[in-house]
């Protein structure tokens, strides 16, 4: 046995020079024969045949057309309800529908077969030569909050299409089918629900029921808005969006970092190991209001000051954890009647708190609730609402997908850093039905959700190359 192992060493050494460590990354040791495992451990090399785990692809042949990709990013930004350089693209509006048409056209030009589900998640598929195997997917979103930038989400959709084009130009042939997904409404702008499309794909029955009675700020129902965009002919179609666990072999999302770390450290690629767990809270206080001059301070029941005190309590409870991974934000604070000479009689807060540790995050939420109750009592106002809108668990990235991204980065001679995503992404919900991973690229000063959002040609091109090579590896895994 020992002789047969060493006979294989020269061949495997040459293979390892070409493909680095991806062979071990894609051979599933759980099903190995004990004798073979012993041989692996003894020799330091796998005795399996490498072609079964990865179809060769020449790194030199993998080219990204960064100029065309930037042109597409610029063109997509024109589908906006805000003047440039800002982008506003809200779910099911005319601009959103036009942007969807643009994406579908690009998918078709790339030779992908295109379909849509009942809420407008868009899928572009490249069939592999074993299409019965679970598909490898990639993608992101193209909706944009008011007055934001043109890279958030968009890099992950247009970049995914370009990754497919790059693989096709290189001569690569997928084993597992590859699919690009454009998710519906990752942003909560219109109906207050983050990652609407991916949540439904992950099988959220609670969301299916909620959407039947959900309206936007103009009292337009979700069903009516969806129909205006060409979707949801029947409310029963919502359940058809669900995917079964295992529908995808893996899902990989390319995205700008939306933070300053990669740029500050001069690192090309971020490999996400986990997505932080978000919770959203709505709080309402009611007091008595009154004239700003006539009601003396000892006699006031000021709902505005109750809101201000709770906002400071959010910061206090987050900092008390002692963890840099715990964050809290009061993103909305509204007062009624909003007159300079009137004591606020009502206040409304919307609070976002996140952590990679679900228990720690939940403890912060409970402390915020306790503070809200105490503040209402001390200030003699009424706590009329404390509603936890969502309290999602964190999502760890899959180790096999992480390894694929690491190997791809090394083979492309790109520096990389393992990191946590503290922002919401569709990958958070795809992780419920598929092994998941994310690739981050640097963005200027970490800016996002503002017109100054920017990523360079070079950084986008590097991200697309890592994505393409990762998809190739997973397709042959």
CSV table of C-alpha atoms in Angstrom, one decimal:
chain,number,residue,atom,x,y,z
A,1,UNK,CA,0.0,0.0,0.0
A,2,UNK,CA,2.8,2.4,0.9
A,3,UNK,CA,4.4,1.8,-2.5
A,4,UNK,CA,1.2,2.7,-4.3
A,5,UNK,CA,0.9,5.9,-2.4
A,6,UNK,CA,4.3,7.1,-3.3
A,7,UNK,CA,3.8,6.1,-6.9
A,8,UNK,CA,1.1,8.7,-7.1
A,9,UNK,CA,3.1,11.5,-5.5
A,10,UNK,CA,4.7,13.0,-8.6
A,11,UNK,CA,1.4,13.3,-10.4
A,12,UNK,CA,-0.4,14.8,-7.4
A,13,UNK,CA,2.4,17.2,-6.8
A,14,UNK,CA,2.1,18.6,-10.3
A,15,UNK,CA,-1.7,18.8,-9.8
A,16,UNK,CA,-1.3,20.6,-6.6
A,17,UNK,CA,0.9,23.2,-8.2
A,18,UNK,CA,-1.9,23.9,-10.7
A,19,UNK,CA,-4.9,23.9,-8.4
A,20,UNK,CA,-3.4,24.7,-5.0
A,21,UNK,CA,-5.5,23.3,-2.1
A,22,UNK,CA,-8.9,23.1,-3.9
A,23,UNK,CA,-8.7,19.3,-4.2
A,24,UNK,CA,-8.9,18.7,-0.5
A,25,UNK,CA,-11.5,21.5,-0.2
A,26,UNK,CA,-13.9,19.7,-2.5
A,27,UNK,CA,-13.4,16.0,-1.6
A,28,UNK,CA,-16.0,15.1,1.0
A,29,UNK,CA,-14.3,13.1,3.7
A,30,UNK,CA,-17.5,12.1,5.4
A,31,UNK,CA,-18.2,9.3,2.9
A,32,UNK,CA,-14.6,8.1,2.5
A,33,UNK,CA,-13.5,4.5,3.0
A,34,UNK,CA,-11.5,4.2,6.2
A,35,UNK,CA,-8.5,2.7,4.3
A,36,UNK,CA,-8.5,5.6,1.8
A,37,UNK,CA,-8.6,8.1,4.7
A,38,UNK,CA,-5.6,6.4,6.3
A,39,UNK,CA,-3.7,6.7,3.0
A,40,UNK,CA,-4.6,10.4,2.8
A,41,UNK,CA,-3.4,11.0,6.3
A,42,UNK,CA,-0.2,9.0,5.8
A,43,UNK,CA,0.9,10.4,2.5
A,44,UNK,CA,-0.3,14.0,3.0
A,45,UNK,CA,-2.0,13.8,-0.4
A,46,UNK,CA,-5.4,12.7,-1.5
A,47,UNK,CA,-5.5,9.5,-3.5
A,48,UNK,CA,-8.7,10.4,-5.3
A,49,UNK,CA,-8.6,11.5,-8.9
A,50,UNK,CA,-8.6,15.3,-9.1
A,51,UNK,CA,-10.8,15.6,-12.3
A,52,UNK,CA,-13.8,14.3,-10.4
A,53,UNK,CA,-13.6,17.4,-8.1
A,54,UNK,CA,-12.7,20.2,-10.5
A,55,UNK,CA,-12.6,20.7,-14.2
A,56,UNK,CA,-9.4,22.6,-15.2
A,57,UNK,CA,-9.7,26.3,-16.1
A,58,UNK,CA,-6.8,28.4,-17.1
A,59,UNK,CA,-6.3,31.4,-14.9
A,60,UNK,CA,-4.7,33.3,-17.8
A,61,UNK,CA,-7.8,32.8,-19.9
A,62,UNK,CA,-10.2,34.2,-17.3
A,63,UNK,CA,-10.7,37.8,-18.4
A,64,UNK,CA,-13.2,40.3,-17.2
A,65,UNK,CA,-14.5,43.1,-19.4
A,66,UNK,CA,-14.4,45.8,-16.7
A,67,UNK,CA,-15.1,48.6,-19.1
A,68,UNK,CA,-18.3,47.1,-20.4
A,69,UNK,CA,-19.3,46.2,-16.8
A,70,UNK,CA,-18.9,49.8,-15.7
A,71,UNK,CA,-20.9,51.0,-18.7
A,72,UNK,CA,-23.7,48.6,-17.6
A,73,UNK,CA,-23.5,49.9,-14.0
A,74,UNK,CA,-23.8,53.5,-15.4
A,75,UNK,CA,-26.7,52.6,-17.7
A,76,UNK,CA,-28.6,50.9,-14.9
A,77,UNK,CA,-28.2,53.9,-12.7
A,78,UNK,CA,-30.3,55.9,-15.3
A,79,UNK,CA,-33.4,53.9,-14.2
A,80,UNK,CA,-33.9,56.2,-11.3
A,81,UNK,CA,-36.5,58.5,-9.7
A,82,UNK,CA,-33.7,60.8,-8.5
A,83,UNK,CA,-31.3,62.9,-10.6
A,84,UNK,CA,-27.8,61.6,-10.9
A,85,UNK,CA,-25.5,60.8,-9.3
A,86,UNK,CA,-28.1,59.7,-6.8
A,87,UNK,CA,-30.2,56.6,-7.5
A,88,UNK,CA,-33.7,56.0,-6.3
A,89,UNK,CA,-35.3,52.7,-7.5
A,90,UNK,CA,-38.2,51.5,-5.4
A,91,UNK,CA,-40.0,48.1,-5.8
A,92,UNK,CA,-42.6,47.8,-8.6
A,93,UNK,CA,-42.3,51.5,-9.7
A,94,UNK,CA,-41.8,52.2,-13.4
A,95,UNK,CA,-38.1,52.6,-13.0
A,96,UNK,CA,-37.8,49.3,-11.2
A,97,UNK,CA,-39.8,47.5,-13.9
A,98,UNK,CA,-37.5,49.1,-16.6
A,99,UNK,CA,-34.4,48.1,-14.6
A,100,UNK,CA,-35.7,44.5,-14.5
A,101,UNK,CA,-36.2,44.5,-18.2
A,102,UNK,CA,-32.6,45.7,-18.6
A,103,UNK,CA,-31.3,42.9,-16.4
A,104,UNK,CA,-33.3,40.2,-18.3
A,105,UNK,CA,-32.0,41.5,-21.6
A,106,UNK,CA,-28.4,41.2,-20.3
A,107,UNK,CA,-29.1,37.6,-19.1
A,108,UNK,CA,-30.4,36.7,-22.5
A,109,UNK,CA,-27.4,38.2,-24.2
A,110,UNK,CA,-25.2,36.1,-22.0
A,111,UNK,CA,-27.0,33.0,-23.3
A,112,UNK,CA,-28.9,32.3,-20.1
A,113,UNK,CA,-32.4,30.9,-19.9
A,114,UNK,CA,-34.5,33.4,-18.0
A,115,UNK,CA,-37.5,33.0,-15.8
A,116,UNK,CA,-39.3,34.9,-13.0
A,117,UNK,CA,-41.3,33.9,-10.0
A,118,UNK,CA,-44.6,35.4,-8.7
A,119,UNK,CA,-43.0,38.3,-6.9
A,120,UNK,CA,-40.3,39.1,-9.5
A,121,UNK,CA,-37.2,37.3,-8.4
A,122,UNK,CA,-35.4,36.8,-11.7
A,123,UNK,CA,-33.3,33.7,-12.6
A,124,UNK,CA,-30.8,33.3,-15.5
A,125,UNK,CA,-29.6,29.8,-15.9
A,126,UNK,CA,-26.6,28.2,-17.6
A,127,UNK,CA,-27.2,24.5,-17.9
A,128,UNK,CA,-24.4,22.2,-16.9
A,129,UNK,CA,-23.7,18.9,-18.5
A,130,UNK,CA,-25.2,17.2,-15.4
A,131,UNK,CA,-28.3,19.4,-15.0
A,132,UNK,CA,-30.0,17.0,-12.6
A,133,UNK,CA,-27.4,18.0,-9.9
A,134,UNK,CA,-28.3,20.8,-7.5
A,135,UNK,CA,-27.4,24.2,-9.1
A,136,UNK,CA,-24.8,26.7,-7.9
A,137,UNK,CA,-26.3,30.2,-7.7
A,138,UNK,CA,-25.1,33.7,-7.4
A,139,UNK,CA,-26.7,37.1,-7.4
A,140,UNK,CA,-27.9,40.1,-5.5
A,141,UNK,CA,-30.4,43.0,-5.9
A,142,UNK,CA,-30.9,46.1,-7.9
A,143,UNK,CA,-33.5,48.1,-5.9
A,144,UNK,CA,-32.1,51.2,-4.3
A,145,UNK,CA,-33.2,53.3,-1.3
A,146,UNK,CA,-34.0,57.0,-2.0
A,147,UNK,CA,-30.9,59.1,-2.9
A,148,UNK,CA,-28.4,56.2,-2.7
A,149,UNK,CA,-25.6,55.1,-4.9
A,150,UNK,CA,-25.3,52.8,-8.0
A,151,UNK,CA,-23.1,50.0,-6.7
A,152,UNK,CA,-25.0,48.4,-3.7
A,153,UNK,CA,-26.4,45.1,-4.9
A,154,UNK,CA,-25.9,46.1,-8.6
A,155,UNK,CA,-22.2,44.8,-8.5
A,156,UNK,CA,-23.5,41.4,-7.4
A,157,UNK,CA,-26.1,41.2,-10.2
A,158,UNK,CA,-24.2,42.7,-13.2
A,159,UNK,CA,-20.9,41.2,-11.8
A,160,UNK,CA,-22.6,37.7,-11.7
A,161,UNK,CA,-23.6,38.0,-15.4
A,162,UNK,CA,-20.1,39.1,-16.3
A,163,UNK,CA,-18.7,36.2,-14.3
A,164,UNK,CA,-20.7,33.8,-16.5
A,165,UNK,CA,-19.5,35.6,-19.6
A,166,UNK,CA,-15.9,35.4,-18.4
A,167,UNK,CA,-16.3,31.6,-17.8
A,168,UNK,CA,-17.8,31.2,-21.3
A,169,UNK,CA,-15.0,33.2,-22.9
A,170,UNK,CA,-12.4,31.0,-21.1
A,171,UNK,CA,-13.9,27.8,-22.6
A,172,UNK,CA,-15.1,26.5,-19.2
A,173,UNK,CA,-18.0,24.0,-19.2
A,174,UNK,CA,-20.0,23.7,-16.0
A,175,UNK,CA,-20.9,20.3,-14.5
A,176,UNK,CA,-23.6,21.6,-12.1
A,177,UNK,CA,-25.8,24.3,-13.7
A,178,UNK,CA,-25.0,27.9,-12.8
A,179,UNK,CA,-27.7,30.4,-12.0
A,180,UNK,CA,-27.8,34.2,-11.6
A,181,UNK,CA,-30.5,35.5,-9.3
A,182,UNK,CA,-31.8,39.1,-9.1
A,183,UNK,CA,-33.7,39.3,-5.8
A,184,UNK,CA,-36.9,41.3,-5.4
A,185,UNK,CA,-36.8,44.2,-2.8
A,186,UNK,CA,-33.7,43.6,-0.7
A,187,UNK,CA,-34.3,47.1,0.6
A,188,UNK,CA,-37.3,47.8,2.9
A,189,UNK,CA,-38.1,51.2,1.3
A,190,UNK,CA,-41.7,50.6,0.1
A,191,UNK,CA,-43.2,48.0,2.4
A,192,UNK,CA,-40.8,48.1,5.4
A,193,UNK,CA,-39.6,44.5,4.8
A,194,UNK,CA,-35.9,43.8,4.1
A,195,UNK,CA,-35.0,41.0,1.7
A,196,UNK,CA,-38.6,40.4,0.7
A,197,UNK,CA,-37.8,38.1,-2.3
A,198,UNK,CA,-35.2,36.0,-0.6
A,199,UNK,CA,-37.3,35.6,2.6
A,200,UNK,CA,-40.1,34.2,0.5
A,201,UNK,CA,-37.7,31.9,-1.4
A,202,UNK,CA,-36.5,30.7,2.0
A,203,UNK,CA,-40.1,29.7,2.9
A,204,UNK,CA,-41.3,32.4,5.3
A,205,UNK,CA,-45.0,31.5,5.7
A,206,UNK,CA,-45.5,34.3,8.2
A,207,UNK,CA,-44.4,36.8,5.5
A,208,UNK,CA,-46.7,35.2,3.0
A,209,UNK,CA,-49.6,35.9,5.3
A,210,UNK,CA,-48.4,39.4,6.2
A,211,UNK,CA,-48.1,40.5,2.6
A,212,UNK,CA,-51.8,39.8,2.0
A,213,UNK,CA,-52.6,42.8,4.2
A,214,UNK,CA,-49.5,45.0,3.7
A,215,UNK,CA,-49.8,48.5,2.3
A,216,UNK,CA,-47.2,51.2,1.6
A,217,UNK,CA,-47.2,54.8,2.8
A,218,UNK,CA,-49.7,55.7,0.0
A,219,UNK,CA,-52.0,52.9,1.1
A,220,UNK,CA,-51.3,50.9,-2.0
A,221,UNK,CA,-51.4,47.2,-1.1
A,222,UNK,CA,-48.5,44.8,-1.9
A,223,UNK,CA,-50.8,42.8,-4.1
A,224,UNK,CA,-51.9,45.8,-6.1
A,225,UNK,CA,-48.3,47.1,-6.5
A,226,UNK,CA,-47.1,43.6,-7.6
A,227,UNK,CA,-49.8,43.4,-10.2
A,228,UNK,CA,-48.9,46.9,-11.5
A,229,UNK,CA,-45.3,45.6,-12.1
A,230,UNK,CA,-46.6,42.5,-14.0
A,231,UNK,CA,-46.5,40.0,-11.1
A,232,UNK,CA,-48.9,38.3,-8.6
A,233,UNK,CA,-51.9,37.5,-10.8
A,234,UNK,CA,-53.3,35.6,-7.8
A,235,UNK,CA,-52.5,35.9,-4.1
A,236,UNK,CA,-52.2,32.1,-3.9
A,237,UNK,CA,-49.1,32.4,-6.0
A,238,UNK,CA,-47.0,33.6,-3.0
A,239,UNK,CA,-46.5,30.1,-1.8
A,240,UNK,CA,-45.0,29.1,-5.2
A,241,UNK,CA,-42.0,31.3,-4.5
A,242,UNK,CA,-40.7,29.0,-1.8
A,243,UNK,CA,-37.7,26.8,-2.6
A,244,UNK,CA,-36.9,23.5,-0.9
A,245,UNK,CA,-33.8,23.1,1.3
A,246,UNK,CA,-31.1,21.8,-1.0
A,247,UNK,CA,-32.5,23.4,-4.1
A,248,UNK,CA,-29.1,25.0,-4.6
A,249,UNK,CA,-25.8,23.2,-4.0
A,250,UNK,CA,-24.3,26.6,-3.0
A,251,UNK,CA,-25.0,30.3,-3.2
A,252,UNK,CA,-22.3,33.0,-3.5
A,253,UNK,CA,-23.0,36.8,-3.4
A,254,UNK,CA,-20.6,39.4,-4.6
A,255,UNK,CA,-21.0,42.8,-2.9
A,256,UNK,CA,-19.3,46.0,-2.1
A,257,UNK,CA,-18.1,46.0,1.6
A,258,UNK,CA,-20.2,49.0,2.6
A,259,UNK,CA,-17.6,49.6,5.2
A,260,UNK,CA,-14.0,51.0,5.2
A,261,UNK,CA,-11.9,48.1,6.3
A,262,UNK,CA,-10.7,46.6,3.0
A,263,UNK,CA,-9.8,50.0,1.5
A,264,UNK,CA,-8.0,51.1,4.7
A,265,UNK,CA,-6.0,48.0,4.9
A,266,UNK,CA,-5.2,47.8,1.2
A,267,UNK,CA,-6.8,44.3,0.8
A,268,UNK,CA,-8.5,43.3,-2.4
A,269,UNK,CA,-11.0,40.7,-1.3
A,270,UNK,CA,-13.2,40.2,1.8
A,271,UNK,CA,-14.3,36.6,2.5
A,272,UNK,CA,-17.4,36.7,4.7
A,273,UNK,CA,-17.5,34.1,7.5
A,274,UNK,CA,-20.9,35.2,9.0
A,275,UNK,CA,-23.7,37.7,8.6
A,276,UNK,CA,-24.8,39.5,11.7
A,277,UNK,CA,-28.2,38.9,13.2
A,278,UNK,CA,-30.5,41.9,12.8
A,279,UNK,CA,-33.5,42.9,14.9
A,280,UNK,CA,-35.9,45.8,14.2
A,281,UNK,CA,-38.1,47.4,16.8
A,282,UNK,CA,-40.9,50.0,16.6
A,283,UNK,CA,-41.7,52.1,19.7
A,284,UNK,CA,-44.4,54.7,20.3
A,285,UNK,CA,-44.8,57.0,23.3
A,286,UNK,CA,-47.8,59.2,24.0
A,287,UNK,CA,-47.9,62.2,26.4
A,288,UNK,CA,-50.3,65.1,27.0
A,289,UNK,CA,-48.6,67.7,24.8
A,290,UNK,CA,-49.4,71.4,25.4
A,291,UNK,CA,-48.1,74.9,24.8
A,292,UNK,CA,-44.3,75.3,24.9
A,293,UNK,CA,-44.6,78.4,27.0
A,294,UNK,CA,-47.6,77.9,29.2
A,295,UNK,CA,-47.0,74.4,30.6
A,296,UNK,CA,-44.3,74.5,33.2
A,297,UNK,CA,-41.5,71.9,33.3
A,298,UNK,CA,-42.7,70.0,36.4
A,299,UNK,CA,-46.1,69.5,34.8
A,300,UNK,CA,-45.0,68.1,31.5
A,301,UNK,CA,-45.5,64.7,30.1
A,302,UNK,CA,-43.1,65.0,27.1
A,303,UNK,CA,-43.2,62.2,24.6
A,304,UNK,CA,-40.3,63.7,22.7
A,305,UNK,CA,-38.0,63.6,25.7
A,306,UNK,CA,-39.0,60.0,26.3
A,307,UNK,CA,-37.9,59.1,22.8
A,308,UNK,CA,-34.7,61.0,23.3
A,309,UNK,CA,-33.9,59.2,26.5
A,310,UNK,CA,-34.7,55.8,24.9
A,311,UNK,CA,-32.3,56.6,22.0
A,312,UNK,CA,-29.5,57.2,24.5
A,313,UNK,CA,-30.5,54.0,26.3
A,314,UNK,CA,-30.0,52.0,23.0
A,315,UNK,CA,-26.4,53.3,22.8
A,316,UNK,CA,-25.8,52.5,26.5
A,317,UNK,CA,-27.1,48.9,26.2
A,318,UNK,CA,-25.1,48.2,23.1
A,319,UNK,CA,-21.8,49.5,24.6
A,320,UNK,CA,-22.4,47.6,27.8
A,321,UNK,CA,-21.9,44.3,25.9
A,322,UNK,CA,-18.3,45.1,25.5
A,323,UNK,CA,-18.3,43.6,22.0
A,324,UNK,CA,-17.4,45.5,18.9
A,325,UNK,CA,-19.8,43.2,17.0
A,326,UNK,CA,-22.8,44.6,18.8
A,327,UNK,CA,-24.3,47.7,17.1
A,328,UNK,CA,-27.5,49.7,17.6
A,329,UNK,CA,-29.1,52.5,15.6
A,330,UNK,CA,-32.1,54.7,16.0
A,331,UNK,CA,-32.7,55.4,12.4
A,332,UNK,CA,-36.1,57.0,12.7
A,333,UNK,CA,-37.4,59.4,15.4
A,334,UNK,CA,-40.6,61.3,14.6
A,335,UNK,CA,-42.5,63.8,16.8
A,336,UNK,CA,-46.0,65.0,16.7
A,337,UNK,CA,-47.2,67.7,16.1
A,338,UNK,CA,-43.7,68.8,15.0
A,339,UNK,CA,-44.2,72.5,15.9
A,340,UNK,CA,-41.5,74.5,17.6
A,341,UNK,CA,-43.9,76.0,20.1
A,342,UNK,CA,-45.7,72.7,21.0
A,343,UNK,CA,-44.7,70.0,23.5
A,344,UNK,CA,-44.6,66.7,21.6
A,345,UNK,CA,-47.6,64.6,22.5
A,346,UNK,CA,-46.5,61.6,20.5
A,347,UNK,CA,-43.1,60.1,19.5
A,348,UNK,CA,-42.2,57.2,17.2
A,349,UNK,CA,-38.8,55.4,17.0
A,350,UNK,CA,-37.5,52.7,14.8
A,351,UNK,CA,-34.5,50.9,16.2
A,352,UNK,CA,-32.0,48.5,14.5
A,353,UNK,CA,-29.7,46.4,16.5
A,354,UNK,CA,-27.4,43.7,15.2
A,355,UNK,CA,-24.8,41.1,16.4
A,356,UNK,CA,-23.2,37.9,15.2
A,357,UNK,CA,-24.2,36.5,18.6
A,358,UNK,CA,-28.0,35.9,18.7
A,359,UNK,CA,-28.2,35.6,22.5
A,360,UNK,CA,-26.3,38.7,23.1
A,361,UNK,CA,-28.4,40.6,20.5
A,362,UNK,CA,-31.6,39.4,22.1
A,363,UNK,CA,-30.4,40.5,25.6
A,364,UNK,CA,-29.9,44.0,24.2
A,365,UNK,CA,-33.4,44.0,22.8
A,366,UNK,CA,-34.8,43.0,26.1
A,367,UNK,CA,-32.8,45.7,27.9
A,368,UNK,CA,-34.2,48.3,25.4
A,369,UNK,CA,-37.7,47.1,26.3
A,370,UNK,CA,-37.1,47.4,30.0
A,371,UNK,CA,-35.7,50.9,29.5
A,372,UNK,CA,-38.8,51.9,27.4
A,373,UNK,CA,-41.1,50.7,30.3
A,374,UNK,CA,-39.0,52.6,32.9
A,375,UNK,CA,-38.8,55.7,30.9
A,376,UNK,CA,-42.6,55.8,30.3
A,377,UNK,CA,-43.2,55.3,34.0
A,378,UNK,CA,-40.7,58.0,35.1
A,379,UNK,CA,-41.8,60.6,32.6
A,380,UNK,CA,-45.5,59.8,33.1
A,381,UNK,CA,-46.1,59.0,29.4
A,382,UNK,CA,-47.7,55.9,27.9
A,383,UNK,CA,-45.7,53.3,26.1
A,384,UNK,CA,-48.4,52.5,23.4
A,385,UNK,CA,-46.3,50.2,21.2
A,386,UNK,CA,-43.1,48.1,21.5
A,387,UNK,CA,-43.1,45.8,18.6
A,388,UNK,CA,-40.3,43.6,17.4
A,389,UNK,CA,-40.7,43.6,13.6
A,390,UNK,CA,-38.1,41.0,12.9
A,391,UNK,CA,-35.5,39.2,15.0
A,392,UNK,CA,-33.6,37.1,12.5
A,393,UNK,CA,-30.8,34.6,13.5
A,394,UNK,CA,-27.3,35.2,12.3
A,395,UNK,CA,-26.0,33.2,9.3
A,396,UNK,CA,-22.6,31.5,9.2
A,397,UNK,CA,-21.0,31.0,5.8
A,398,UNK,CA,-20.4,27.5,4.7
A,399,UNK,CA,-16.9,26.2,5.2
A,400,UNK,CA,-16.7,24.6,1.8
A,401,UNK,CA,-17.7,27.8,0.1
A,402,UNK,CA,-15.2,29.8,2.2
A,403,UNK,CA,-12.5,27.4,1.1
A,404,UNK,CA,-13.5,27.8,-2.5
A,405,UNK,CA,-13.3,31.6,-2.2
A,406,UNK,CA,-9.9,31.4,-0.4
A,407,UNK,CA,-8.4,29.1,-3.1
A,408,UNK,CA,-9.7,31.3,-5.9
A,409,UNK,CA,-8.2,34.4,-4.3
A,410,UNK,CA,-4.8,32.8,-3.8
A,411,UNK,CA,-4.8,31.4,-7.4
A,412,UNK,CA,-5.5,34.9,-8.7
A,413,UNK,CA,-2.7,36.3,-6.4
A,414,UNK,CA,-5.2,38.6,-4.6
A,415,UNK,CA,-4.9,39.6,-1.0
A,416,UNK,CA,-7.9,38.6,1.1
A,417,UNK,CA,-9.2,38.9,4.6
A,418,UNK,CA,-11.8,36.9,6.5
A,419,UNK,CA,-14.5,39.2,7.9
A,420,UNK,CA,-18.0,39.5,9.3
A,421,UNK,CA,-20.8,41.2,7.4
A,422,UNK,CA,-22.7,43.5,9.7
A,423,UNK,CA,-25.1,44.6,6.9
A,424,UNK,CA,-28.2,42.8,5.8
A,425,UNK,CA,-28.0,40.8,2.6
A,426,UNK,CA,-30.1,38.3,0.7
A,427,UNK,CA,-27.4,35.7,1.6
A,428,UNK,CA,-28.7,35.8,5.2
A,429,UNK,CA,-31.9,34.1,4.0
A,430,UNK,CA,-30.4,32.0,1.3
A,431,UNK,CA,-28.3,30.4,4.1
A,432,UNK,CA,-31.6,28.8,5.3
A,433,UNK,CA,-31.9,26.7,2.1
A,434,UNK,CA,-28.3,26.5,0.8
A,435,UNK,CA,-24.7,26.6,1.8
A,436,UNK,CA,-23.8,30.3,1.5
A,437,UNK,CA,-20.8,32.5,1.0
A,438,UNK,CA,-20.1,36.2,0.3
A,439,UNK,CA,-17.3,38.0,-1.5
A,440,UNK,CA,-16.7,41.6,-0.5
A,441,UNK,CA,-14.7,44.2,-2.5
A,442,UNK,CA,-13.5,47.6,-1.3
A,443,UNK,CA,-15.6,50.7,-1.7
A,444,UNK,CA,-14.5,54.3,-1.4
A,445,UNK,CA,-14.2,55.3,2.3
A,446,UNK,CA,-16.8,52.6,3.1
A,447,UNK,CA,-19.5,54.9,1.7
A,448,UNK,CA,-22.9,53.2,0.8
A,449,UNK,CA,-26.5,54.2,0.7
A,450,UNK,CA,-25.4,57.7,-0.5
A,451,UNK,CA,-24.6,59.1,-4.0
A,452,UNK,CA,-20.8,59.1,-3.2
A,453,UNK,CA,-20.8,55.3,-3.1
A,454,UNK,CA,-18.0,54.1,-5.4
A,455,UNK,CA,-16.0,51.0,-6.3
A,456,UNK,CA,-13.1,51.1,-8.8
A,457,UNK,CA,-12.9,49.2,-12.1
A,458,UNK,CA,-10.0,47.2,-10.7
A,459,UNK,CA,-11.7,46.2,-7.5
A,460,UNK,CA,-14.9,45.2,-9.3
A,461,UNK,CA,-12.9,43.2,-11.8
A,462,UNK,CA,-11.0,41.4,-9.0
A,463,UNK,CA,-14.3,40.5,-7.3
A,464,UNK,CA,-15.8,39.2,-10.6
A,465,UNK,CA,-12.7,37.0,-11.2
A,466,UNK,CA,-12.9,35.5,-7.7
A,467,UNK,CA,-16.6,34.9,-8.1
A,468,UNK,CA,-16.1,33.3,-11.5
A,469,UNK,CA,-13.4,31.0,-10.3
A,470,UNK,CA,-15.4,30.1,-7.2
A,471,UNK,CA,-18.5,29.3,-9.3
A,472,UNK,CA,-16.3,27.1,-11.5
A,473,UNK,CA,-14.9,25.2,-8.5
A,474,UNK,CA,-18.3,24.7,-6.9
A,475,UNK,CA,-19.8,23.6,-10.2
A,476,UNK,CA,-17.4,20.7,-10.4
A,477,UNK,CA,-17.5,20.0,-6.7
